[in-house]
Coordinates of C-alpha atoms and ligand atoms in Angstrom, one line a residue:
M262 CA 0.1 0.2 0.1
S263 CA 2.6 2.5 -1.2
D264 CA 0.9 5.6 -2.8
L265 CA -2.7 4.5 -2.3
S266 CA -3.0 4.5 1.4
L267 CA -5.5 3.0 3.7
T268 CA -8.3 5.4 5.1
I269 CA -10.8 4.2 7.8
L270 CA -14.1 6.4 7.7
P271 CA -17.5 6.3 9.4
E272 CA -20.0 4.6 7.0
T273 CA -22.3 6.6 5.1
A274 CA -25.7 5.8 3.4
D275 CA -24.2 6.1 0.2
D276 CA -22.1 3.0 1.1
A277 CA -25.0 0.6 1.8
L278 CA -25.0 -1.0 -1.7
A279 CA -21.2 -1.7 -1.7
I280 CA -21.3 -3.0 1.7
E281 CA -24.4 -5.3 0.9
R282 CA -22.4 -6.8 -2.0
L283 CA -19.4 -7.4 0.0
H284 CA -21.6 -9.2 2.5
E285 CA -23.2 -11.1 -0.4
R286 CA -19.8 -12.1 -1.7
T287 CA -18.5 -13.2 1.7
F288 CA -21.0 -14.9 3.6
G289 CA -23.7 -15.8 0.8
P290 CA -27.4 -16.2 1.4
G291 CA -26.6 -18.4 4.5
R292 CA -25.8 -15.0 6.4
Y293 CA -29.6 -14.2 6.8
A294 CA -30.1 -17.4 8.9
K295 CA -27.5 -16.6 11.5
T296 CA -28.5 -15.7 15.1
A297 CA -26.8 -12.4 15.0
Y298 CA -28.5 -11.4 11.9
R299 CA -31.8 -12.0 13.8
I300 CA -30.6 -9.2 16.1
R301 CA -29.2 -6.9 13.5
E302 CA -32.7 -7.2 11.9
G303 CA -34.5 -5.8 14.8
A304 CA -32.3 -2.7 15.0
S305 CA -30.4 -0.7 12.5
H306 CA -26.5 -0.3 13.1
R307 CA -25.4 2.7 14.0
L308 CA -23.7 4.5 10.9
D309 CA -21.4 6.7 13.4
L310 CA -20.4 3.7 14.9
S311 CA -19.8 1.6 11.8
F312 CA -16.7 2.2 9.5
T313 CA -15.6 1.4 5.9
A314 CA -11.7 0.6 4.9
R315 CA -10.9 2.4 1.6
I316 CA -7.6 2.3 -0.6
G317 CA -8.2 5.2 -2.6
T318 CA -11.6 5.4 -3.3
L319 CA -12.1 1.6 -3.4
L320 CA -14.3 0.3 -0.2
V321 CA -12.3 -2.9 0.7
G322 CA -13.7 -3.4 4.2
S323 CA -16.6 -2.8 6.6
V324 CA -17.5 -3.2 10.5
R325 CA -20.6 -2.4 11.9
L326 CA -21.9 -2.1 15.3
T327 CA -25.6 -2.4 16.4
P328 CA -26.9 -1.4 19.7
I329 CA -28.1 -4.2 21.9
R330 CA -29.3 -4.9 25.6
I331 CA -27.8 -7.5 27.6
G332 CA -30.7 -8.0 30.1
A333 CA -31.2 -4.3 31.0
A334 CA -27.6 -3.4 30.3
P335 CA -26.7 -1.2 27.1
A336 CA -24.2 -2.7 24.7
L337 CA -23.3 -3.1 21.4
L338 CA -23.3 -5.8 18.6
L339 CA -20.0 -5.9 16.5
G340 CA -20.4 -7.4 12.8
P341 CA -20.3 -8.3 10.2
L342 CA -16.8 -7.8 9.9
T343 CA -15.5 -8.3 6.5
V344 CA -12.4 -7.5 4.0
E345 CA -12.3 -8.2 0.6
P346 CA -10.0 -11.2 -0.2
P347 CA -7.2 -9.6 -2.0
F348 CA -6.5 -7.0 0.7
R349 CA -6.5 -9.6 3.9
E350 CA -3.9 -10.2 6.0
R351 CA -2.5 -6.5 6.1
G352 CA -4.0 -5.6 9.2
I353 CA -7.3 -4.0 7.8
G354 CA -9.8 -6.2 9.7
A355 CA -7.7 -5.2 12.9
A356 CA -7.7 -1.5 12.2
L357 CA -11.5 -1.2 11.6
I358 CA -12.1 -3.0 14.8
A359 CA -9.6 -0.8 16.8
R360 CA -11.3 2.4 15.2
A361 CA -14.8 1.1 16.0
L362 CA -13.9 -0.1 19.6
A363 CA -12.0 3.5 20.1
D364 CA -14.8 5.5 18.8
A365 CA -17.3 3.4 20.9
K366 CA -15.3 4.1 24.1
T367 CA -15.1 7.7 23.3
R368 CA -18.9 8.0 22.9
G369 CA -19.3 6.4 26.4
H370 CA -20.3 2.8 25.3
R371 CA -18.9 0.2 27.8
L372 CA -19.6 -3.3 26.2
V373 CA -19.1 -4.8 22.8
M374 CA -20.3 -8.2 22.0
L375 CA -19.9 -10.4 19.1
V376 CA -20.1 -14.0 17.5
G377 CA -16.8 -15.0 16.0
D378 CA -13.3 -16.6 16.3
E379 CA -11.6 -16.2 19.7
P380 CA -8.2 -16.7 18.2
Y381 CA -8.9 -13.6 15.9
Y382 CA -10.9 -11.3 18.2
G383 CA -8.8 -12.3 21.0
K384 CA -6.2 -10.1 19.8
C385 CA -8.2 -7.2 19.8
G386 CA -9.5 -7.7 23.4
F387 CA -12.5 -9.8 23.2
K388 CA -12.5 -12.4 25.8
P389 CA -15.1 -15.7 25.7
V390 CA -18.3 -14.9 27.8
P391 CA -18.6 -17.5 30.7
K392 CA -21.1 -20.4 29.6
G393 CA -24.6 -19.2 30.4
Q394 CA -23.9 -15.6 31.3
V395 CA -25.9 -14.1 28.4
T396 CA -28.3 -16.0 26.0
M397 CA -28.8 -15.2 22.2
P398 CA -32.1 -15.5 20.6
G399 CA -31.2 -18.6 18.7
P400 CA -28.5 -21.5 18.5
V401 CA -24.9 -20.0 19.0
D402 CA -21.5 -21.9 20.0
P403 CA -20.8 -20.7 23.2
A404 CA -17.3 -20.6 22.7
R405 CA -17.9 -18.1 19.9
L406 CA -19.7 -15.7 21.9
L407 CA -17.2 -12.9 23.1
V408 CA -17.2 -9.7 25.0
C409 CA -14.8 -6.7 24.8
E410 CA -15.1 -4.1 28.0
L411 CA -14.4 -0.6 27.0
A412 CA -14.5 0.4 30.8
E413 CA -12.8 -1.7 33.3
G414 CA -15.3 -4.2 35.0
A415 CA -18.2 -2.8 32.8
F416 CA -19.5 -6.9 32.3
A417 CA -19.6 -7.5 35.8
G418 CA -22.7 -8.4 37.0
V419 CA -24.2 -8.2 33.3
A420 CA -26.3 -11.2 32.4
G421 CA -29.5 -12.2 30.7
P422 CA -30.9 -12.3 27.2
I423 CA -29.5 -10.2 24.3
R424 CA -31.9 -8.3 22.4
P425 CA -31.9 -5.3 19.8
D426 CA -31.9 -2.0 21.6
W427 CA -34.9 -0.4 19.4
D428 CA -34.5 2.9 21.4
A429 CA -30.6 3.3 20.6
A430 CA -30.6 2.5 17.0
Ligands
COA501 C1 -11.8 -12.1 9.3 C2 -11.4 -11.1 8.6 C3 -12.0 -9.9 8.4 C4 -9.7 -10.6 8.9 O1 -9.4 -9.6 8.0 P1 -7.8 -9.0 7.8 O2 -7.9 -7.6 7.3 O3 -7.3 -10.3 6.8 O4 -7.3 -9.3 9.3 P2 -6.2 -8.7 9.9 O5 -4.8 -8.4 8.6 O6 -6.4 -7.7 10.8 O7 -5.5 -9.9 10.6 C5 -4.9 -11.1 9.8 C6 -4.4 -12.2 10.9 O8 -5.6 -12.9 11.5 C7 -5.7 -14.2 11.0 N1 -7.1 -14.6 11.0 C8 -7.9 -14.2 10.2 N2 -9.1 -14.9 10.3 C9 -8.9 -15.6 11.2 C10 -9.8 -16.5 12.0 N3 -10.9 -16.9 11.6 N4 -9.5 -17.1 13.1 C11 -8.0 -16.7 13.5 N5 -7.1 -16.1 13.0 C12 -7.6 -15.5 11.9 C13 -4.9 -14.3 9.9 O9 -4.3 -15.7 10.1 C14 -3.8 -13.2 10.1 O10 -3.0 -13.9 11.2 P3 -1.3 -13.2 11.4 O11 -1.5 -11.7 11.7 O12 -0.8 -14.2 12.3 O13 -0.6 -13.3 10.0 C15 -11.2 -11.6 6.9 O14 -10.4 -12.7 6.7 C16 -12.7 -11.7 6.5 O15 -13.4 -10.7 6.0 N6 -13.0 -13.0 6.3 C17 -14.3 -13.4 6.1 C18 -15.4 -13.0 6.9 C19 -15.4 -13.3 8.4 O16 -15.0 -14.3 8.7 N7 -15.8 -12.4 9.1 C20 -15.6 -12.6 10.3 C21 -16.9 -12.9 11.0 S1 -16.8 -13.5 12.6

């Protein structure tokens, strides 16, 4: 990435089609059956907490954050995270996550959840949720349910079902 450098920008309404195509190429129609999708269906992601990665003007990656509640506690659900295959393994995924977490923290958010691979997200500060502490509205491999505390101790005492936060979307 010599003269065409990477930029991470907040998502805008104009990005919707390019991101939808990226998700279709990456996850296919099976994405609609995922439990995390059920939550995202119930509340829109926040454009100001969702980011695109660009090389020049080309959109090469995206991450979205959606407001949720865990029991009564407000939190954010991270995902989907996607990077175009030719641009993977260059730190773009990590840069998208870092920017999303930093901006969420700046705005006073305290918890981010996701369903994903611990070996990958563990490097970005996510830890497995103790089994049974939270429940999703559908089947999820418990080992893939991860949480990142943006404030120390933010996950202590938080438990219950995860649902979309309609009021914060
Ligand atoms: C996962 C994804 C976003 C990573 O993007 P990326 O820009 O390549 O990520 P980074 O460059 O920040 O990190 C690459 C590193 O993560 C590792 N990695 C990538 N996916 C991984 C996974 N699922 N589990 C463990 N490690 C993984 C790579 O091997 C590489 O390791 P290295 O740093 O030791 O070489 C990208 O591979 C992708 O879009 N995959 C398909 C969609 C997907 O699976 N999204 C996540 C849903 S849970």
